[in-house]
Amino acid sequence: MAASLRLRGATSGLRYWSHRQRPAAASLAAVCSRSMASKTPVGFIGLGNMGNPMAKNLMKHGYPLIIYDVFPDACKEFQEAGEQVVSSPADVAEKADRIITMLPTSINAVEAYSGTNGILKKVKKGSLLIDSSTIDPSVSKELAKEVEKMGAVFMDAPVSGGVGAARSGNLTFMVGGVEEEFAAAQELLGCMGSNVVYCGAVGTGQAAKICNNMLLAISMIGTAEAMNLGIRLGLDPKLLAKILNMSSGRCWSSDTYNPVPGVMDGVPSANNYQGGFGTTLMAKDLGLAQDSATSTKSPILLGSLAHQIYRMMCAKGYSKKDFSSVFQFLREEENF
């Protein structure tokens, strides 16, 4: 992939930006404008496994933050660092005209925007609202309509890359919304990710994310099955992983996020599957894929099976473990 790309597809309107080399087209005035804008506060709502490091990367780039999380303890380290903590999403909207939300489910997103003390109660005209949650595309579209009524702009910008990429600032953002606002969103998202991709209208970012996570779930299950089979056939797991990763079976689940304890350091499988991307959240995302497949009459045979497996895992005590714990689940023969 070229170090810097900005593409517009003939039919899709795709634009791609990588901050490995930022576009050089900005004028000095625009650069000064961005510099001035960076001194204005940014609201951040949702400080979980992903939101916490994302917010910290905004801080590293000089953005003062207006912080809110439903769990006050999640805000403590930000408050100790001098960031402003408020008591509701509405209070965030009152103090910031650029807000990023990073929440677990569609229900949480709707509450944060449209609830009794939601963003829309005090949002200012012209505000830019970026939702990086992974939710139903139809919910993103409905929220966009409500935001537009208030004279503000809504963009969906879910992420891929996991907690590691969130910490290092190397997330991929899939952005849906008004194309003319993409540059404004890119200014903030580029502080947290190395790839920011414009996908199209509101909801297309969520569509891209759902497709990605469905494939991720399928590949993680496949990696776990292959590793489990190889181990039972007498292969050393590190050797097997090495072979897979120099062969045609290689994938992100095998070479970056291997599910077998002892094969890699710095991944959830090396820490009893703690941290990372929870099994509950994967099951939720697969449910979104299932709903979308039903509404579009798209066959997702392996996606449906992956959904069943992750739902079964949640029922068997794996809900709080990382989704790569599917390897451990498969090792326990009594599950089958």
Short mmCIF file of C-alpha atoms in Angstrom, two decimals:
data_model
loop_
_atom_site.label_atom_id
_atom_site.label_comp_id
_atom_site.label_asym_id
_atom_site.label_seq_id
_atom_site.Cartn_x
_atom_site.Cartn_y
_atom_site.Cartn_z
CA MET A 1 0.00 0.00 0.00
CA ALA A 2 1.40 3.40 -0.87
CA ALA A 3 2.55 5.52 2.06
CA SER A 4 -0.12 8.09 1.37
CA LEU A 5 -3.31 7.55 -0.53
CA ARG A 6 -6.35 9.67 -1.27
CA LEU A 7 -8.61 7.84 -3.63
CA ARG A 8 -12.08 8.40 -4.93
CA GLY A 9 -13.61 5.26 -6.44
CA ALA A 10 -15.55 5.72 -9.66
CA THR A 11 -18.74 4.38 -8.16
CA SER A 12 -18.29 4.11 -4.39
CA GLY A 13 -16.96 7.57 -3.54
CA LEU A 14 -14.30 5.89 -1.40
CA ARG A 15 -11.67 8.13 0.15
CA TYR A 16 -8.73 6.81 2.09
CA TRP A 17 -6.31 8.67 4.31
CA SER A 18 -3.28 7.37 6.14
CA HIS A 19 -1.34 9.49 8.58
CA ARG A 20 1.82 7.58 7.82
CA GLN A 21 2.15 10.55 5.43
CA ARG A 22 -0.45 13.26 5.77
CA PRO A 23 -1.91 14.92 2.66
CA ALA A 24 0.16 17.96 1.69
CA ALA A 25 -2.64 19.93 0.05
CA ALA A 26 -3.60 21.94 3.13
CA SER A 27 -2.73 25.64 2.89
CA LEU A 28 -0.89 27.51 5.63
CA ALA A 29 -4.16 29.15 6.61
CA ALA A 30 -5.83 25.78 6.99
CA VAL A 31 -2.96 24.50 9.08
CA CYS A 32 -3.22 27.56 11.33
CA SER A 33 -6.95 27.05 11.56
CA ARG A 34 -6.47 23.44 12.67
CA SER A 35 -3.86 24.56 15.17
CA MET A 36 -6.27 27.05 16.68
CA ALA A 37 -9.07 24.47 16.67
CA SER A 38 -6.90 22.00 18.53
CA LYS A 39 -6.95 24.35 21.52
CA THR A 40 -10.72 24.07 21.85
CA PRO A 41 -12.12 21.28 24.04
CA VAL A 42 -13.29 17.97 22.60
CA GLY A 43 -16.02 16.02 24.32
CA PHE A 44 -15.48 12.31 24.88
CA ILE A 45 -18.22 9.98 26.14
CA GLY A 46 -17.44 6.34 26.96
CA LEU A 47 -14.13 5.40 28.59
CA GLY A 48 -14.11 1.61 28.36
CA ASN A 49 -11.37 -0.66 27.00
CA MET A 50 -11.33 1.24 23.70
CA GLY A 51 -12.50 4.71 24.71
CA ASN A 52 -9.89 5.13 27.44
CA PRO A 53 -6.80 4.86 25.20
CA MET A 54 -8.52 6.76 22.40
CA ALA A 55 -9.18 9.69 24.72
CA LYS A 56 -5.58 9.56 25.95
CA ASN A 57 -4.30 9.87 22.39
CA LEU A 58 -6.38 13.01 21.91
CA MET A 59 -4.75 14.37 25.07
CA LYS A 60 -1.30 13.54 23.67
CA HIS A 61 -2.14 15.66 20.62
CA GLY A 62 -2.97 18.65 22.79
CA TYR A 63 -6.75 18.47 22.91
CA PRO A 64 -8.36 19.49 26.23
CA LEU A 65 -11.16 17.02 27.01
CA ILE A 66 -14.65 17.26 28.45
CA ILE A 67 -15.20 13.77 29.82
CA TYR A 68 -18.23 11.69 30.76
CA ASP A 69 -18.71 8.02 31.55
CA VAL A 70 -21.63 6.29 33.23
CA PHE A 71 -19.08 4.78 35.64
CA PRO A 72 -17.42 7.68 37.52
CA ASP A 73 -14.34 5.59 38.39
CA ALA A 74 -13.49 5.48 34.66
CA CYS A 75 -13.04 9.27 34.73
CA LYS A 76 -10.69 9.50 37.74
CA GLU A 77 -7.36 9.28 35.93
CA PHE A 78 -8.49 11.91 33.43
CA GLN A 79 -9.61 14.23 36.20
CA GLU A 80 -6.28 13.74 37.96
CA ALA A 81 -4.57 14.67 34.68
CA GLY A 82 -6.45 17.97 34.65
CA GLU A 83 -9.25 17.13 32.22
CA GLN A 84 -12.77 18.32 32.96
CA VAL A 85 -15.29 15.69 34.08
CA VAL A 86 -19.02 16.43 33.84
CA SER A 87 -22.13 14.64 35.07
CA SER A 88 -24.03 13.90 31.83
CA PRO A 89 -23.77 13.77 28.02
CA ALA A 90 -25.85 16.96 27.92
CA ASP A 91 -23.20 18.74 29.96
CA VAL A 92 -20.56 17.56 27.48
CA ALA A 93 -22.60 19.05 24.61
CA GLU A 94 -22.96 22.34 26.49
CA LYS A 95 -19.18 22.72 26.82
CA ALA A 96 -17.86 21.19 23.56
CA ASP A 97 -18.88 21.52 19.92
CA ARG A 98 -16.91 18.45 18.83
CA ILE A 99 -17.88 15.23 20.58
CA ILE A 100 -16.80 11.61 20.18
CA THR A 101 -18.87 8.78 21.63
CA MET A 102 -17.54 5.24 22.14
CA LEU A 103 -20.27 3.04 23.61
CA PRO A 104 -21.02 -0.71 23.78
CA THR A 105 -24.47 -1.04 22.18
CA SER A 106 -27.19 0.67 20.16
CA ILE A 107 -29.21 1.16 23.35
CA ASN A 108 -26.30 2.96 25.02
CA ALA A 109 -25.81 5.18 21.98
CA VAL A 110 -29.49 6.14 21.81
CA GLU A 111 -29.47 6.98 25.53
CA ALA A 112 -26.31 9.09 25.21
CA TYR A 113 -27.77 11.11 22.34
CA SER A 114 -31.52 11.14 22.89
CA GLY A 115 -31.92 10.30 26.58
CA THR A 116 -33.23 12.57 29.35
CA ASN A 117 -29.75 14.01 29.85
CA GLY A 118 -28.53 13.25 26.35
CA ILE A 119 -26.35 15.21 23.98
CA LEU A 120 -29.33 16.54 22.02
CA LYS A 121 -30.67 18.35 25.08
CA LYS A 122 -27.89 20.92 24.92
CA VAL A 123 -26.13 20.43 21.59
CA LYS A 124 -25.06 23.62 19.85
CA LYS A 125 -25.77 24.36 16.20
CA GLY A 126 -22.87 23.46 13.98
CA SER A 127 -21.49 20.87 16.41
CA LEU A 128 -19.75 17.81 14.99
CA LEU A 129 -20.84 14.56 16.66
CA ILE A 130 -18.81 11.45 15.85
CA ASP A 131 -20.02 8.06 17.05
CA SER A 132 -17.30 5.40 17.11
CA SER A 133 -19.54 2.78 18.70
CA THR A 134 -20.39 -0.34 16.72
CA ILE A 135 -24.18 -0.25 16.42
CA ASP A 136 -26.96 -1.07 14.00
CA PRO A 137 -26.63 1.04 10.81
CA SER A 138 -30.32 1.87 11.03
CA VAL A 139 -29.80 3.36 14.49
CA SER A 140 -26.96 5.52 13.16
CA LYS A 141 -29.29 6.80 10.44
CA GLU A 142 -32.03 7.64 12.96
CA LEU A 143 -29.58 9.44 15.23
CA ALA A 144 -28.29 11.42 12.24
CA LYS A 145 -31.82 12.61 11.50
CA GLU A 146 -32.35 13.75 15.09
CA VAL A 147 -28.97 15.51 15.15
CA GLU A 148 -29.70 17.26 11.84
CA LYS A 149 -32.94 18.65 13.29
CA MET A 150 -30.82 20.38 15.93
CA GLY A 151 -28.58 21.96 13.31
CA ALA A 152 -25.60 19.74 14.08
CA VAL A 153 -23.68 17.10 12.10
CA PHE A 154 -23.56 13.37 12.91
CA MET A 155 -21.03 10.90 11.52
CA ASP A 156 -20.64 7.21 12.28
CA ALA A 157 -16.99 6.19 12.60
CA PRO A 158 -16.59 2.71 14.10
CA VAL A 159 -13.08 1.36 14.54
CA SER A 160 -11.02 -1.75 13.88
CA GLY A 161 -7.72 -2.81 15.38
CA GLY A 162 -8.51 -3.71 18.97
CA VAL A 163 -7.16 -2.39 22.25
CA GLY A 164 -3.53 -2.60 21.10
CA ALA A 165 -4.18 -0.33 18.13
CA ALA A 166 -6.23 2.00 20.32
CA ARG A 167 -3.26 2.39 22.66
CA SER A 168 -0.73 2.94 19.88
CA GLY A 169 -2.97 5.27 17.88
CA ASN A 170 -3.13 2.90 14.92
CA LEU A 171 -6.85 2.26 14.66
CA THR A 172 -8.71 2.13 11.36
CA PHE A 173 -11.79 4.38 11.26
CA MET A 174 -14.63 3.65 8.84
CA VAL A 175 -16.53 6.90 8.41
CA GLY A 176 -20.07 7.48 7.21
CA GLY A 177 -21.69 10.88 6.83
CA VAL A 178 -21.76 14.07 4.80
CA GLU A 179 -18.62 14.02 2.67
CA GLU A 180 -18.00 17.74 3.10
CA GLU A 181 -17.53 17.14 6.84
CA PHE A 182 -15.01 14.33 6.39
CA ALA A 183 -11.98 16.62 6.72
CA ALA A 184 -13.25 17.98 10.04
CA ALA A 185 -13.74 14.46 11.38
CA GLN A 186 -10.38 13.39 9.99
CA GLU A 187 -8.59 16.03 12.07
CA LEU A 188 -9.69 14.30 15.27
CA LEU A 189 -9.72 10.70 14.11
CA GLY A 190 -6.20 11.01 12.73
CA CYS A 191 -4.97 11.52 16.29
CA MET A 192 -6.28 8.08 17.23
CA GLY A 193 -5.85 6.08 14.05
CA SER A 194 -3.40 5.55 11.20
CA ASN A 195 -6.16 4.92 8.64
CA VAL A 196 -9.32 7.01 8.21
CA VAL A 197 -11.58 5.82 5.39
CA TYR A 198 -14.62 7.64 4.05
CA CYS A 199 -17.24 4.98 3.23
CA GLY A 200 -20.25 7.02 2.09
CA ALA A 201 -23.49 8.20 3.67
CA VAL A 202 -24.35 7.80 7.35
CA GLY A 203 -24.53 4.10 8.22
CA THR A 204 -21.93 2.91 5.72
CA GLY A 205 -19.19 3.08 8.34
CA GLN A 206 -21.23 0.73 10.50
CA ALA A 207 -21.87 -1.53 7.51
CA ALA A 208 -18.14 -1.85 6.85
CA LYS A 209 -17.43 -2.55 10.53
CA ILE A 210 -20.11 -5.25 10.76
CA CYS A 211 -18.70 -7.02 7.71
CA ASN A 212 -15.18 -6.81 9.12
CA ASN A 213 -16.14 -8.22 12.50
CA MET A 214 -18.12 -11.05 10.99
CA LEU A 215 -15.03 -12.08 9.02
CA LEU A 216 -12.87 -11.64 12.13
CA ALA A 217 -15.11 -13.97 14.16
CA ILE A 218 -15.04 -16.61 11.43
CA SER A 219 -11.26 -16.41 11.07
CA MET A 220 -10.72 -16.56 14.84
CA ILE A 221 -12.84 -19.69 15.12
CA GLY A 222 -11.00 -21.22 12.17
CA THR A 223 -7.61 -20.38 13.71
CA ALA A 224 -8.67 -21.85 17.05
CA GLU A 225 -9.91 -25.05 15.39
CA ALA A 226 -6.74 -25.44 13.33
CA MET A 227 -4.47 -24.85 16.33
CA ASN A 228 -6.46 -27.23 18.52
CA LEU A 229 -6.38 -29.95 15.85
CA GLY A 230 -2.66 -29.53 15.27
CA ILE A 231 -1.87 -29.69 18.98
CA ARG A 232 -3.90 -32.89 19.36
CA LEU A 233 -2.00 -34.33 16.41
CA GLY A 234 1.22 -33.77 18.31
CA LEU A 235 2.46 -30.46 16.87
CA ASP A 236 4.12 -27.86 19.05
CA PRO A 237 1.77 -24.82 19.07
CA LYS A 238 4.54 -22.27 18.42
CA LEU A 239 5.83 -24.33 15.52
CA LEU A 240 2.34 -24.73 14.09
CA ALA A 241 1.67 -21.00 14.38
CA LYS A 242 4.98 -20.30 12.62
CA ILE A 243 4.05 -22.64 9.77
CA LEU A 244 0.56 -21.16 9.41
CA ASN A 245 1.99 -17.67 9.34
CA MET A 246 4.35 -18.47 6.47
CA SER A 247 1.64 -20.34 4.57
CA SER A 248 -1.68 -19.67 2.90
CA GLY A 249 -3.64 -20.06 6.14
CA ARG A 250 -2.13 -16.91 7.59
CA CYS A 251 -4.55 -14.31 8.96
CA TRP A 252 -4.71 -11.59 11.63
CA SER A 253 -6.05 -14.08 14.15
CA SER A 254 -3.02 -16.32 13.65
CA ASP A 255 -0.17 -13.84 13.27
CA THR A 256 -1.23 -10.88 15.42
CA TYR A 257 -3.81 -12.14 17.94
CA ASN A 258 -3.13 -15.84 18.29
CA PRO A 259 -5.70 -17.50 20.57
CA VAL A 260 -3.37 -20.17 22.02
CA PRO A 261 -1.76 -19.37 25.39
CA GLY A 262 2.03 -19.26 25.21
CA VAL A 263 2.30 -18.65 21.47
CA MET A 264 2.45 -14.84 21.63
CA ASP A 265 3.15 -12.20 24.25
CA GLY A 266 1.02 -9.11 24.77
CA VAL A 267 -2.26 -10.63 23.63
CA PRO A 268 -5.28 -11.70 25.73
CA SER A 269 -4.45 -15.42 25.36
CA ALA A 270 -1.24 -14.67 27.29
CA ASN A 271 -3.27 -13.14 30.14
CA ASN A 272 -6.04 -15.69 30.73
CA TYR A 273 -8.05 -13.95 28.00
CA GLN A 274 -8.45 -10.78 30.07
CA GLY A 275 -8.81 -7.39 28.35
CA GLY A 276 -9.14 -7.10 24.60
CA PHE A 277 -12.48 -7.45 22.80
CA GLY A 278 -15.10 -9.20 24.89
CA THR A 279 -17.02 -12.28 23.80
CA THR A 280 -20.27 -10.47 24.63
CA LEU A 281 -19.39 -7.66 22.24
CA MET A 282 -18.46 -10.09 19.48
CA ALA A 283 -21.79 -11.87 19.93
CA LYS A 284 -23.51 -8.48 19.74
CA ASP A 285 -21.71 -7.54 16.51
CA LEU A 286 -22.55 -10.89 14.96
CA GLY A 287 -26.17 -10.28 15.89
CA LEU A 288 -26.00 -6.99 13.98
CA ALA A 289 -24.56 -8.86 10.99
CA GLN A 290 -27.36 -11.43 11.27
CA ASP A 291 -30.02 -8.70 11.34
CA SER A 292 -28.46 -6.95 8.35
CA ALA A 293 -28.22 -10.22 6.44
CA THR A 294 -31.90 -10.90 7.10
CA SER A 295 -32.97 -7.41 5.99
CA THR A 296 -30.89 -7.63 2.78
CA LYS A 297 -31.64 -11.32 2.13
CA SER A 298 -27.90 -12.11 2.16
CA PRO A 299 -26.77 -15.66 2.98
CA ILE A 300 -24.15 -15.71 5.77
CA LEU A 301 -23.81 -19.41 6.53
CA LEU A 302 -20.52 -19.19 8.42
CA GLY A 303 -21.48 -15.86 9.97
CA SER A 304 -24.64 -17.41 11.42
CA LEU A 305 -22.69 -20.36 12.79
CA ALA A 306 -20.13 -18.00 14.34
CA HIS A 307 -23.00 -16.11 15.97
CA GLN A 308 -24.32 -19.33 17.48
CA ILE A 309 -20.87 -20.28 18.80
CA TYR A 310 -20.28 -16.92 20.49
CA ARG A 311 -23.76 -16.91 21.99
CA MET A 312 -23.09 -20.39 23.34
CA MET A 313 -19.81 -19.14 24.82
CA CYS A 314 -21.64 -16.33 26.62
CA ALA A 315 -23.99 -18.90 28.14
CA LYS A 316 -21.03 -21.07 29.22
CA GLY A 317 -19.22 -18.43 31.27
CA TYR A 318 -17.02 -16.80 28.63
CA SER A 319 -18.94 -13.52 28.33
CA LYS A 320 -16.29 -11.38 30.06
CA LYS A 321 -13.31 -13.03 28.38
CA ASP A 322 -11.72 -11.90 25.14
CA PHE A 323 -13.28 -13.37 22.01
CA SER A 324 -10.10 -15.35 21.30
CA SER A 325 -11.09 -17.56 24.25
CA VAL A 326 -12.99 -19.57 21.65
CA PHE A 327 -9.82 -21.70 21.64
CA GLN A 328 -10.32 -22.54 25.30
CA PHE A 329 -14.00 -23.16 24.63
CA LEU A 330 -13.18 -25.66 21.89
CA ARG A 331 -10.67 -27.44 24.14
CA GLU A 332 -13.37 -28.24 26.64
CA GLU A 333 -14.91 -31.29 25.03
CA GLU A 334 -17.91 -31.29 27.35
CA ASN A 335 -19.21 -28.27 25.44
CA PHE A 336 -19.97 -30.53 22.48
#
